[in-house]
Amino acid sequence: MEITTIIEKFKSLYGTQPIIARAPGRVNLIGEHTDYNDGFVLPAAVDKEIVFAMQSNGTTSVRVFSIDMQESKEFALSQLVPQQGWINYIIGVFAELAKRDVKVAGTDLVFAGDVPLGAGMSSSAALESALATGLNYLYNGGLSKLELALAAQAAEHNFAGVKCGLMDQYASIFGKTNHVIKLDCRTQQHEYYNFDFSEFMLVLCDTNVKHSLASSEYNIRRAQCESGVEIVRKKYSQIKNLRDITLDMLNEVKKDMDSVIFNRCEYVIEENDRVEKACKALTSNDFATFGQLMYQSHEGLQHKYEVSCPELDYLVELARKNPHVLGARMMGGGFGGCTINLIHRNAVDDFVEKTATAYHQKTGLEMKAYRVKIGDGARIEKI
Ligand code: GLA
């Protein structure tokens, strides 16, 4: 992203010299809807970011200008309560850092980004992570990277109202060029895996739809997993959540469980296992196995977890028919957004063209494609 425009805008609006904080969106290769069940995920940061210019302004108010929206907003630090619109994410981060004893003061902000909105690449996590990183630096907050990710996640919970897991904010903060991050959401620790892109490419196919179910169904899935755990706990009192439950244990209580709840739990247990297998496959450069695990993940999300939609299913069906695609699946919360596809590098252009044409014929919608580059996580830019 070009930062000079952001700096120039900042100077012309406020007349001071800003610092720059930036943070990326993310992709997730495998491990979907496992993060809030204390499971495993395998995300990576992308080279698309949200960039903030910021400086303290000596008052008790925050002034913000969004270059993409061409809109300015202002709020008082004494009024850190949820509001409608994009400003809510900004207020949320100020509030969560203040709760963690960061001495946030009146601040001027200008921001812009190139993370596509609503495509499932976590533009909101990028915004929260960039702002949290910048404020922590500006006000000497002393929060660790993990604390920043947790504060950004809390902003999403308490202000946007989505009870998301930690994956998006964690990936945005801990991203590393050409590496995927295996995050254990229980210990909140990670391992990096090198992703060898010499032969393959990750391509996102954007359905261009975002069904309104997304956030309500998300919170429902979370509750369904918890109610499954309650039932298993009657027999195994020591378990905390789905991470502690094996398929055998789940099957033992199958008769006491509604079939929908059973399917949700079964999917999560199987998906955690797939993340482990996918990491093993990466270590031995076995991309064929990795791709098959992606297809299996989609199957589970479609039929057992039921968070897919016809547009996503159709894109995965097209991928399956193409011999150059090793694996494909829906990515993120579901009900729209993108599929992620692992493709032989030299077949990408042909795949994108054919898939977009078929998708348009079937749905009347334009499909956008993003060729993924894995980049670094949140950081302060020296200017
Ligand atoms: C959204 C949430 C994440 C995660 C995914 C599903 O992106 O923000 O925490 O739960 O959905 O894997």
mmCIF file of C-alpha atoms and ligand atoms in Angstrom:
data_model
loop_
_atom_site.group_PDB
_atom_site.id
_atom_site.type_symbol
_atom_site.label_atom_id
_atom_site.label_comp_id
_atom_site.label_asym_id
_atom_site.label_seq_id
_atom_site.Cartn_x
_atom_site.Cartn_y
_atom_site.Cartn_z
ATOM 1 C CA MET A 1 0.000 0.000 0.000
ATOM 2 C CA GLU A 2 1.136 3.491 -0.859
ATOM 3 C CA ILE A 3 1.633 5.279 2.454
ATOM 4 C CA THR A 4 2.617 8.733 1.148
ATOM 5 C CA THR A 5 -1.023 9.623 0.349
ATOM 6 C CA ILE A 6 -2.001 8.725 3.905
ATOM 7 C CA ILE A 7 0.820 10.799 5.403
ATOM 8 C CA GLU A 8 0.044 13.770 3.160
ATOM 9 C CA LYS A 9 -3.629 13.625 4.047
ATOM 10 C CA PHE A 10 -2.760 13.450 7.729
ATOM 11 C CA LYS A 11 -0.488 16.493 7.529
ATOM 12 C CA SER A 12 -3.006 18.529 5.571
ATOM 13 C CA LEU A 13 -5.810 17.733 8.018
ATOM 14 C CA TYR A 14 -3.994 18.026 11.330
ATOM 15 C CA GLY A 15 -0.646 19.718 10.634
ATOM 16 C CA THR A 16 1.490 17.320 12.700
ATOM 17 C CA GLN A 17 3.895 14.487 11.895
ATOM 18 C CA PRO A 18 2.270 11.037 12.304
ATOM 19 C CA ILE A 19 3.620 7.598 13.040
ATOM 20 C CA ILE A 20 2.524 4.754 10.744
ATOM 21 C CA ALA A 21 1.053 1.424 11.877
ATOM 22 C CA ARG A 22 -0.036 -1.258 9.458
ATOM 23 C CA ALA A 23 -1.586 -4.728 9.690
ATOM 24 C CA PRO A 24 -2.681 -7.288 7.092
ATOM 25 C CA GLY A 25 -5.772 -9.344 6.350
ATOM 26 C CA ARG A 26 -5.471 -13.124 6.459
ATOM 27 C CA VAL A 27 -6.246 -16.343 4.672
ATOM 28 C CA ASN A 28 -6.881 -19.640 6.419
ATOM 29 C CA LEU A 29 -5.618 -22.803 4.757
ATOM 30 C CA ILE A 30 -7.432 -25.253 6.993
ATOM 31 C CA GLY A 31 -9.011 -25.389 10.467
ATOM 32 C CA GLU A 32 -12.338 -23.587 10.161
ATOM 33 C CA HIS A 33 -14.625 -22.912 13.131
ATOM 34 C CA THR A 34 -12.104 -24.638 15.362
ATOM 35 C CA ASP A 35 -10.565 -21.562 16.993
ATOM 36 C CA TYR A 36 -13.400 -20.844 19.436
ATOM 37 C CA ASN A 37 -13.411 -24.539 20.352
ATOM 38 C CA ASP A 38 -9.815 -24.352 21.625
ATOM 39 C CA GLY A 39 -8.635 -26.192 18.517
ATOM 40 C CA PHE A 40 -6.043 -25.713 15.766
ATOM 41 C CA VAL A 41 -6.025 -23.334 12.796
ATOM 42 C CA LEU A 42 -3.573 -22.722 9.953
ATOM 43 C CA PRO A 43 -3.857 -19.105 8.795
ATOM 44 C CA ALA A 44 -1.369 -16.757 7.142
ATOM 45 C CA ALA A 45 -1.179 -12.987 6.755
ATOM 46 C CA VAL A 46 -1.644 -11.607 3.240
ATOM 47 C CA ASP A 47 0.016 -8.672 1.495
ATOM 48 C CA LYS A 48 -3.173 -6.610 1.700
ATOM 49 C CA GLU A 49 -3.347 -4.257 4.655
ATOM 50 C CA ILE A 50 -4.957 -1.478 6.614
ATOM 51 C CA VAL A 51 -2.607 1.434 7.265
ATOM 52 C CA PHE A 52 -3.030 4.101 9.938
ATOM 53 C CA ALA A 53 -1.267 7.434 10.317
ATOM 54 C CA MET A 54 -1.674 8.638 13.901
ATOM 55 C CA GLN A 55 -0.493 11.160 16.445
ATOM 56 C CA SER A 56 -1.677 12.398 19.813
ATOM 57 C CA ASN A 57 -3.471 15.754 19.626
ATOM 58 C CA GLY A 58 -3.362 17.086 23.189
ATOM 59 C CA THR A 59 -7.154 16.937 23.623
ATOM 60 C CA THR A 60 -9.517 14.317 25.037
ATOM 61 C CA SER A 61 -11.111 13.528 21.661
ATOM 62 C CA VAL A 62 -10.287 11.217 18.789
ATOM 63 C CA ARG A 63 -10.572 12.561 15.237
ATOM 64 C CA VAL A 64 -10.579 10.039 12.394
ATOM 65 C CA PHE A 65 -10.594 10.364 8.630
ATOM 66 C CA SER A 66 -11.224 7.324 6.416
ATOM 67 C CA ILE A 67 -9.671 7.796 2.973
ATOM 68 C CA ASP A 68 -11.681 4.938 1.465
ATOM 69 C CA MET A 69 -14.984 6.206 2.829
ATOM 70 C CA GLN A 70 -14.013 9.887 2.421
ATOM 71 C CA GLU A 71 -15.641 10.465 5.769
ATOM 72 C CA SER A 72 -14.520 11.975 9.050
ATOM 73 C CA LYS A 73 -15.772 11.161 12.553
ATOM 74 C CA GLU A 74 -14.983 12.272 16.060
ATOM 75 C CA PHE A 75 -15.631 10.849 19.527
ATOM 76 C CA ALA A 76 -14.712 11.713 23.105
ATOM 77 C CA LEU A 77 -12.565 9.366 25.177
ATOM 78 C CA SER A 78 -15.172 9.686 27.919
ATOM 79 C CA GLN A 79 -17.736 8.110 25.516
ATOM 80 C CA LEU A 80 -16.240 4.758 24.558
ATOM 81 C CA VAL A 81 -19.544 3.040 23.761
ATOM 82 C CA PRO A 82 -20.680 1.128 20.652
ATOM 83 C CA GLN A 83 -21.912 3.128 17.637
ATOM 84 C CA GLN A 84 -23.147 2.216 14.174
ATOM 85 C CA GLY A 85 -20.750 1.996 11.225
ATOM 86 C CA TRP A 86 -16.992 1.680 10.811
ATOM 87 C CA ILE A 87 -16.233 4.018 13.707
ATOM 88 C CA ASN A 88 -17.410 1.252 16.043
ATOM 89 C CA TYR A 89 -14.221 -0.746 15.372
ATOM 90 C CA ILE A 90 -12.061 2.261 16.213
ATOM 91 C CA ILE A 91 -13.926 3.021 19.440
ATOM 92 C CA GLY A 92 -13.734 -0.673 20.356
ATOM 93 C CA VAL A 93 -9.937 -0.739 20.146
ATOM 94 C CA PHE A 94 -9.552 2.453 22.202
ATOM 95 C CA ALA A 95 -11.878 0.985 24.835
ATOM 96 C CA GLU A 96 -10.114 -2.385 25.004
ATOM 97 C CA LEU A 97 -6.652 -0.826 25.277
ATOM 98 C CA ALA A 98 -7.884 1.548 27.994
ATOM 99 C CA LYS A 99 -9.237 -1.480 29.896
ATOM 100 C CA ARG A 100 -5.744 -2.958 29.720
ATOM 101 C CA ASP A 101 -4.252 0.185 31.285
ATOM 102 C CA VAL A 102 -2.793 1.685 28.126
ATOM 103 C CA LYS A 103 -2.915 5.444 28.734
ATOM 104 C CA VAL A 104 -4.675 6.318 25.469
ATOM 105 C CA ALA A 105 -5.117 10.067 25.014
ATOM 106 C CA GLY A 106 -6.745 12.309 22.390
ATOM 107 C CA THR A 107 -5.525 11.118 18.984
ATOM 108 C CA ASP A 108 -5.737 12.089 15.294
ATOM 109 C CA LEU A 109 -6.051 9.273 12.776
ATOM 110 C CA VAL A 110 -6.132 8.826 9.013
ATOM 111 C CA PHE A 111 -6.479 5.343 7.567
ATOM 112 C CA ALA A 112 -6.874 3.487 4.298
ATOM 113 C CA GLY A 113 -6.634 -0.106 3.141
ATOM 114 C CA ASP A 114 -6.703 -2.574 0.302
ATOM 115 C CA VAL A 115 -8.111 -5.607 2.141
ATOM 116 C CA PRO A 116 -11.299 -6.380 0.179
ATOM 117 C CA LEU A 117 -14.372 -5.800 2.350
ATOM 118 C CA GLY A 118 -16.775 -8.681 2.973
ATOM 119 C CA ALA A 119 -14.568 -11.181 1.119
ATOM 120 C CA GLY A 120 -13.655 -13.103 4.278
ATOM 121 C CA MET A 121 -10.082 -11.804 4.454
ATOM 122 C CA SER A 122 -10.721 -10.173 7.829
ATOM 123 C CA SER A 123 -10.530 -6.511 6.999
ATOM 124 C CA SER A 124 -11.934 -5.789 10.461
ATOM 125 C CA ALA A 125 -9.166 -7.770 12.198
ATOM 126 C CA ALA A 126 -6.608 -5.906 10.077
ATOM 127 C CA LEU A 127 -8.076 -2.588 11.173
ATOM 128 C CA GLU A 128 -8.206 -3.581 14.850
ATOM 129 C CA SER A 129 -4.683 -5.036 14.827
ATOM 130 C CA ALA A 130 -3.136 -2.035 13.065
ATOM 131 C CA LEU A 131 -4.801 0.426 15.409
ATOM 132 C CA ALA A 132 -3.976 -1.585 18.548
ATOM 133 C CA THR A 133 -0.332 -1.918 17.463
ATOM 134 C CA GLY A 134 -0.095 1.802 16.710
ATOM 135 C CA LEU A 135 -1.694 2.977 19.953
ATOM 136 C CA ASN A 136 0.416 0.594 22.015
ATOM 137 C CA TYR A 137 3.510 2.143 20.415
ATOM 138 C CA LEU A 138 2.325 5.751 20.609
ATOM 139 C CA TYR A 139 1.351 5.548 24.282
ATOM 140 C CA ASN A 140 4.063 3.123 25.458
ATOM 141 C CA GLY A 141 1.449 0.601 26.451
ATOM 142 C CA GLY A 142 3.921 -2.242 26.831
ATOM 143 C CA LEU A 143 1.403 -4.876 25.687
ATOM 144 C CA SER A 144 2.837 -8.025 24.115
ATOM 145 C CA LYS A 145 1.786 -9.168 20.644
ATOM 146 C CA LEU A 146 -0.505 -11.767 22.191
ATOM 147 C CA GLU A 147 -2.105 -9.163 24.451
ATOM 148 C CA LEU A 148 -2.683 -6.947 21.420
ATOM 149 C CA ALA A 149 -4.344 -9.805 19.531
ATOM 150 C CA LEU A 150 -6.565 -10.519 22.543
ATOM 151 C CA ALA A 151 -7.490 -6.833 22.878
ATOM 152 C CA ALA A 152 -8.372 -6.668 19.162
ATOM 153 C CA GLN A 153 -10.495 -9.825 19.511
ATOM 154 C CA ALA A 154 -12.254 -8.321 22.545
ATOM 155 C CA ALA A 155 -13.104 -5.226 20.469
ATOM 156 C CA GLU A 156 -14.859 -7.545 18.005
ATOM 157 C CA HIS A 157 -16.769 -9.300 20.812
ATOM 158 C CA ASN A 158 -17.787 -6.261 22.817
ATOM 159 C CA PHE A 159 -18.345 -3.734 20.057
ATOM 160 C CA ALA A 160 -19.076 -5.552 16.766
ATOM 161 C CA GLY A 161 -21.016 -8.243 18.693
ATOM 162 C CA VAL A 162 -19.424 -11.250 16.946
ATOM 163 C CA LYS A 163 -18.083 -13.840 19.383
ATOM 164 C CA CYS A 164 -15.176 -14.659 17.072
ATOM 165 C CA GLY A 165 -12.213 -16.841 17.941
ATOM 166 C CA LEU A 166 -8.638 -15.580 18.049
ATOM 167 C CA MET A 167 -7.500 -16.677 14.579
ATOM 168 C CA ASP A 168 -7.952 -13.489 12.547
ATOM 169 C CA GLN A 169 -6.348 -11.040 14.941
ATOM 170 C CA TYR A 170 -3.578 -13.505 15.788
ATOM 171 C CA ALA A 171 -2.711 -14.045 12.122
ATOM 172 C CA SER A 172 -2.794 -10.319 11.445
ATOM 173 C CA ILE A 173 -0.313 -9.708 14.252
ATOM 174 C CA PHE A 174 1.965 -12.764 14.003
ATOM 175 C CA GLY A 175 2.080 -13.134 10.185
ATOM 176 C CA LYS A 176 5.430 -13.945 8.575
ATOM 177 C CA THR A 177 6.322 -13.784 4.868
ATOM 178 C CA ASN A 178 5.978 -17.159 3.110
ATOM 179 C CA HIS A 179 4.973 -18.950 6.311
ATOM 180 C CA VAL A 180 1.691 -20.299 7.571
ATOM 181 C CA ILE A 181 0.933 -20.190 11.270
ATOM 182 C CA LYS A 182 -0.214 -23.268 13.118
ATOM 183 C CA LEU A 183 -1.960 -21.752 16.095
ATOM 184 C CA ASP A 184 -3.001 -23.838 19.054
ATOM 185 C CA CYS A 185 -5.951 -21.822 20.310
ATOM 186 C CA ARG A 186 -5.804 -23.470 23.722
ATOM 187 C CA THR A 187 -2.218 -22.590 24.587
ATOM 188 C CA GLN A 188 -2.311 -19.489 22.357
ATOM 189 C CA GLN A 189 1.082 -20.444 20.998
ATOM 190 C CA HIS A 190 2.128 -21.050 17.425
ATOM 191 C CA GLU A 191 4.609 -22.729 15.137
ATOM 192 C CA TYR A 192 5.519 -21.392 11.692
ATOM 193 C CA TYR A 193 5.564 -23.711 8.691
ATOM 194 C CA ASN A 194 7.370 -22.745 5.554
ATOM 195 C CA PHE A 195 5.038 -22.835 2.560
ATOM 196 C CA ASP A 196 6.939 -23.611 -0.614
ATOM 197 C CA PHE A 197 5.336 -21.644 -3.428
ATOM 198 C CA SER A 198 7.686 -22.680 -6.231
ATOM 199 C CA GLU A 199 5.167 -24.996 -7.896
ATOM 200 C CA PHE A 200 1.859 -23.955 -6.409
ATOM 201 C CA MET A 201 -0.206 -20.902 -5.745
ATOM 202 C CA LEU A 202 -3.056 -20.100 -3.400
ATOM 203 C CA VAL A 203 -5.917 -18.363 -5.172
ATOM 204 C CA LEU A 204 -9.052 -16.958 -3.587
ATOM 205 C CA CYS A 205 -12.240 -17.015 -5.622
ATOM 206 C CA ASP A 206 -14.660 -14.418 -4.320
ATOM 207 C CA THR A 207 -18.338 -15.344 -4.653
ATOM 208 C CA ASN A 208 -19.249 -11.686 -4.329
ATOM 209 C CA VAL A 209 -22.051 -12.627 -1.955
ATOM 210 C CA LYS A 210 -22.375 -12.103 1.778
ATOM 211 C CA HIS A 211 -25.557 -13.649 3.094
ATOM 212 C CA SER A 212 -26.998 -11.804 6.048
ATOM 213 C CA LEU A 213 -27.021 -14.984 8.141
ATOM 214 C CA ALA A 214 -23.284 -14.752 8.667
ATOM 215 C CA SER A 215 -23.002 -13.183 12.109
ATOM 216 C CA SER A 216 -26.179 -14.581 13.675
ATOM 217 C CA GLU A 217 -25.420 -18.140 12.522
ATOM 218 C CA TYR A 218 -21.842 -17.754 13.726
ATOM 219 C CA ASN A 219 -22.947 -17.167 17.306
ATOM 220 C CA ILE A 220 -25.479 -20.013 16.979
ATOM 221 C CA ARG A 221 -22.726 -22.456 15.912
ATOM 222 C CA ARG A 222 -20.696 -21.452 18.906
ATOM 223 C CA ALA A 223 -23.624 -22.122 21.224
ATOM 224 C CA GLN A 224 -24.337 -25.481 19.537
ATOM 225 C CA CYS A 225 -20.759 -26.619 20.156
ATOM 226 C CA GLU A 226 -21.084 -25.621 23.797
ATOM 227 C CA SER A 227 -24.325 -27.533 24.220
ATOM 228 C CA GLY A 228 -22.688 -30.636 22.699
ATOM 229 C CA VAL A 229 -19.881 -30.335 25.223
ATOM 230 C CA GLU A 230 -22.438 -30.099 28.066
ATOM 231 C CA ILE A 231 -23.886 -33.468 27.059
ATOM 232 C CA VAL A 232 -20.509 -35.206 26.834
ATOM 233 C CA ARG A 233 -19.541 -33.680 30.171
ATOM 234 C CA LYS A 234 -22.336 -35.594 31.913
ATOM 235 C CA LYS A 235 -20.321 -38.722 31.204
ATOM 236 C CA TYR A 236 -16.797 -37.271 31.229
ATOM 237 C CA SER A 237 -16.774 -34.557 33.854
ATOM 238 C CA GLN A 238 -13.148 -33.517 33.248
ATOM 239 C CA ILE A 239 -13.600 -32.233 29.695
ATOM 240 C CA LYS A 240 -13.534 -28.505 29.076
ATOM 241 C CA ASN A 241 -14.485 -28.248 25.421
ATOM 242 C CA LEU A 242 -14.448 -30.013 22.052
ATOM 243 C CA ARG A 243 -10.673 -30.138 22.064
ATOM 244 C CA ASP A 244 -10.852 -32.761 24.824
ATOM 245 C CA ILE A 245 -13.411 -34.973 23.101
ATOM 246 C CA THR A 246 -12.536 -37.874 20.809
ATOM 247 C CA LEU A 247 -14.854 -39.290 18.157
ATOM 248 C CA ASP A 248 -15.276 -42.402 20.338
ATOM 249 C CA MET A 249 -16.425 -40.328 23.295
ATOM 250 C CA LEU A 250 -18.837 -38.423 21.068
ATOM 251 C CA ASN A 251 -20.265 -41.629 19.637
ATOM 252 C CA GLU A 252 -20.868 -42.972 23.134
ATOM 253 C CA VAL A 253 -23.372 -40.185 23.789
ATOM 254 C CA LYS A 254 -24.807 -40.019 20.278
ATOM 255 C CA LYS A 255 -28.190 -41.315 21.404
ATOM 256 C CA ASP A 256 -28.528 -38.483 23.940
ATOM 257 C CA MET A 257 -27.806 -35.820 21.376
ATOM 258 C CA ASP A 258 -29.846 -34.036 18.772
ATOM 259 C CA SER A 259 -28.425 -35.023 15.350
ATOM 260 C CA VAL A 260 -27.652 -31.390 14.448
ATOM 261 C CA ILE A 261 -25.543 -30.944 17.587
ATOM 262 C CA PHE A 262 -23.847 -34.272 16.933
ATOM 263 C CA ASN A 263 -22.892 -33.203 13.405
ATOM 264 C CA ARG A 264 -21.509 -29.865 14.587
ATOM 265 C CA CYS A 265 -19.299 -31.580 17.177
ATOM 266 C CA GLU A 266 -18.196 -34.332 14.840
ATOM 267 C CA TYR A 267 -17.136 -31.777 12.244
ATOM 268 C CA VAL A 268 -14.988 -29.820 14.721
ATOM 269 C CA ILE A 269 -13.245 -32.940 16.072
ATOM 270 C CA GLU A 270 -12.498 -34.125 12.531
ATOM 271 C CA GLU A 271 -11.330 -30.681 11.414
ATOM 272 C CA ASN A 272 -8.804 -30.466 14.258
ATOM 273 C CA ASP A 273 -7.422 -33.788 13.144
ATOM 274 C CA ARG A 274 -7.184 -32.502 9.563
ATOM 275 C CA VAL A 275 -5.080 -29.515 10.678
ATOM 276 C CA GLU A 276 -2.586 -31.878 12.319
ATOM 277 C CA LYS A 277 -2.472 -34.025 9.177
ATOM 278 C CA ALA A 278 -2.135 -30.965 6.931
ATOM 279 C CA CYS A 279 0.886 -29.777 8.920
ATOM 280 C CA LYS A 280 2.512 -33.193 8.589
ATOM 281 C CA ALA A 281 1.858 -33.059 4.848
ATOM 282 C CA LEU A 282 3.481 -29.619 4.649
ATOM 283 C CA THR A 283 6.593 -30.864 6.403
ATOM 284 C CA SER A 284 7.049 -33.513 3.745
ATOM 285 C CA ASN A 285 5.975 -31.220 0.864
ATOM 286 C CA ASP A 286 3.051 -33.549 0.209
ATOM 287 C CA PHE A 287 0.724 -31.048 -1.444
ATOM 288 C CA ALA A 288 -1.534 -33.757 -2.872
ATOM 289 C CA THR A 289 -2.513 -34.859 0.644
ATOM 290 C CA PHE A 290 -2.787 -31.266 1.757
ATOM 291 C CA GLY A 291 -5.242 -30.590 -1.071
ATOM 292 C CA GLN A 292 -7.380 -33.631 -0.260
ATOM 293 C CA LEU A 293 -7.665 -32.436 3.330
ATOM 294 C CA MET A 294 -8.941 -29.086 2.037
ATOM 295 C CA TYR A 295 -11.683 -30.837 0.064
ATOM 296 C CA GLN A 296 -12.631 -32.884 3.119
ATOM 297 C CA SER A 297 -12.799 -29.719 5.176
ATOM 298 C CA HIS A 298 -15.259 -28.243 2.704
ATOM 299 C CA GLU A 299 -17.413 -31.376 2.792
ATOM 300 C CA GLY A 300 -17.662 -31.076 6.544
ATOM 301 C CA LEU A 301 -18.426 -27.360 6.466
ATOM 302 C CA GLN A 302 -21.091 -27.937 3.830
ATOM 303 C CA HIS A 303 -22.882 -30.969 5.234
ATOM 304 C CA LYS A 304 -22.102 -31.217 8.945
ATOM 305 C CA TYR A 305 -21.401 -27.683 10.092
ATOM 306 C CA GLU A 306 -23.750 -26.168 7.484
ATOM 307 C CA VAL A 307 -22.069 -22.799 7.063
ATOM 308 C CA SER A 308 -21.538 -22.926 3.308
ATOM 309 C CA CYS A 309 -23.902 -21.600 0.614
ATOM 310 C CA PRO A 310 -24.723 -22.601 -2.991
ATOM 311 C CA GLU A 311 -22.277 -20.077 -4.483
ATOM 312 C CA LEU A 312 -19.338 -21.425 -2.434
ATOM 313 C CA ASP A 313 -20.340 -25.024 -3.139
ATOM 314 C CA TYR A 314 -20.448 -24.347 -6.859
ATOM 315 C CA LEU A 315 -16.950 -22.827 -6.859
ATOM 316 C CA VAL A 316 -15.588 -25.872 -5.011
ATOM 317 C CA GLU A 317 -17.399 -28.177 -7.440
ATOM 318 C CA LEU A 318 -15.698 -26.386 -10.361
ATOM 319 C CA ALA A 319 -12.323 -26.709 -8.644
ATOM 320 C CA ARG A 320 -12.840 -30.449 -8.126
ATOM 321 C CA LYS A 321 -13.353 -30.911 -11.860
ATOM 322 C CA ASN A 322 -10.056 -29.206 -12.702
ATOM 323 C CA PRO A 323 -7.103 -31.628 -12.529
ATOM 324 C CA HIS A 324 -4.668 -28.775 -11.806
ATOM 325 C CA VAL A 325 -6.395 -27.884 -8.552
ATOM 326 C CA LEU A 326 -5.086 -29.927 -5.618
ATOM 327 C CA GLY A 327 -7.649 -28.742 -3.103
ATOM 328 C CA ALA A 328 -10.336 -26.131 -2.463
ATOM 329 C CA ARG A 329 -12.663 -25.130 0.339
ATOM 330 C CA MET A 330 -14.741 -22.276 1.631
ATOM 331 C CA MET A 331 -12.753 -19.975 3.876
ATOM 332 C CA GLY A 332 -13.693 -18.068 7.032
ATOM 333 C CA GLY A 333 -17.041 -17.859 8.780
ATOM 334 C CA GLY A 334 -19.065 -18.909 5.712
ATOM 335 C CA PHE A 335 -22.344 -17.896 4.034
ATOM 336 C CA GLY A 336 -20.383 -16.074 1.328
ATOM 337 C CA GLY A 337 -16.912 -14.656 0.865
ATOM 338 C CA CYS A 338 -14.185 -16.682 -0.815
ATOM 339 C CA THR A 339 -13.035 -20.182 -1.547
ATOM 340 C CA ILE A 340 -9.325 -20.889 -1.154
ATOM 341 C CA ASN A 341 -7.757 -23.009 -3.891
ATOM 342 C CA LEU A 342 -4.361 -24.717 -4.063
ATOM 343 C CA ILE A 343 -3.397 -24.755 -7.737
ATOM 344 C CA HIS A 344 -0.453 -25.649 -9.956
ATOM 345 C CA ARG A 345 1.154 -22.300 -10.656
ATOM 346 C CA ASN A 346 1.132 -22.535 -14.450
ATOM 347 C CA ALA A 347 -2.563 -23.453 -14.556
ATOM 348 C CA VAL A 348 -3.799 -20.485 -12.516
ATOM 349 C CA ASP A 349 -4.751 -18.086 -15.338
ATOM 350 C CA ASP A 350 -6.710 -20.729 -17.191
ATOM 351 C CA PHE A 351 -8.467 -21.848 -13.994
ATOM 352 C CA VAL A 352 -9.457 -18.301 -13.062
ATOM 353 C CA GLU A 353 -10.842 -17.545 -16.504
ATOM 354 C CA LYS A 354 -12.855 -20.752 -16.826
ATOM 355 C CA THR A 355 -14.161 -20.634 -13.283
ATOM 356 C CA ALA A 356 -15.246 -17.001 -13.567
ATOM 357 C CA THR A 357 -17.087 -17.713 -16.816
ATOM 358 C CA ALA A 358 -18.894 -20.767 -15.460
ATOM 359 C CA TYR A 359 -19.744 -18.938 -12.231
ATOM 360 C CA HIS A 360 -21.193 -16.022 -14.136
ATOM 361 C CA GLN A 361 -23.265 -18.311 -16.345
ATOM 362 C CA LYS A 362 -24.716 -20.129 -13.376
ATOM 363 C CA THR A 363 -25.287 -17.262 -10.938
ATOM 364 C CA GLY A 364 -25.208 -14.067 -13.003
ATOM 365 C CA LEU A 365 -22.528 -12.808 -10.572
ATOM 366 C CA GLU A 366 -18.990 -11.624 -11.214
ATOM 367 C CA MET A 367 -16.305 -13.711 -9.541
ATOM 368 C CA LYS A 368 -13.178 -11.895 -8.423
ATOM 369 C CA ALA A 369 -9.892 -13.780 -8.004
ATOM 370 C CA TYR A 370 -7.049 -12.884 -5.651
ATOM 371 C CA ARG A 371 -3.617 -14.470 -6.077
ATOM 372 C CA VAL A 372 -2.388 -14.751 -2.506
ATOM 373 C CA LYS A 373 1.007 -13.509 -1.391
ATOM 374 C CA ILE A 374 1.875 -14.297 2.219
ATOM 375 C CA GLY A 375 3.261 -11.268 4.000
ATOM 376 C CA ASP A 376 4.340 -10.014 7.421
ATOM 377 C CA GLY A 377 2.136 -9.204 10.398
ATOM 378 C CA ALA A 378 1.344 -5.894 12.092
ATOM 379 C CA ARG A 379 4.167 -3.425 12.462
ATOM 380 C CA ILE A 380 5.210 0.165 12.975
ATOM 381 C CA GLU A 381 6.666 1.678 9.819
ATOM 382 C CA LYS A 382 9.684 3.899 10.260
ATOM 383 C CA ILE A 383 9.273 7.104 8.232
HETATM 384 C C1 GLA B 1 -14.369 -15.851 11.411
HETATM 385 C C2 GLA B 1 -13.912 -15.605 12.843
HETATM 386 C C3 GLA B 1 -12.725 -16.510 13.209
HETATM 387 C C4 GLA B 1 -13.045 -17.965 12.889
HETATM 388 C C5 GLA B 1 -13.608 -18.108 11.473
HETATM 389 C C6 GLA B 1 -14.082 -19.510 11.192
HETATM 390 O O1 GLA B 1 -13.365 -15.461 10.511
HETATM 391 O O2 GLA B 1 -13.546 -14.253 13.009
HETATM 392 O O3 GLA B 1 -12.406 -16.350 14.572
HETATM 393 O O4 GLA B 1 -13.888 -18.521 13.829
HETATM 394 O O5 GLA B 1 -14.677 -17.221 11.224
HETATM 395 O O6 GLA B 1 -13.028 -20.397 11.217
#
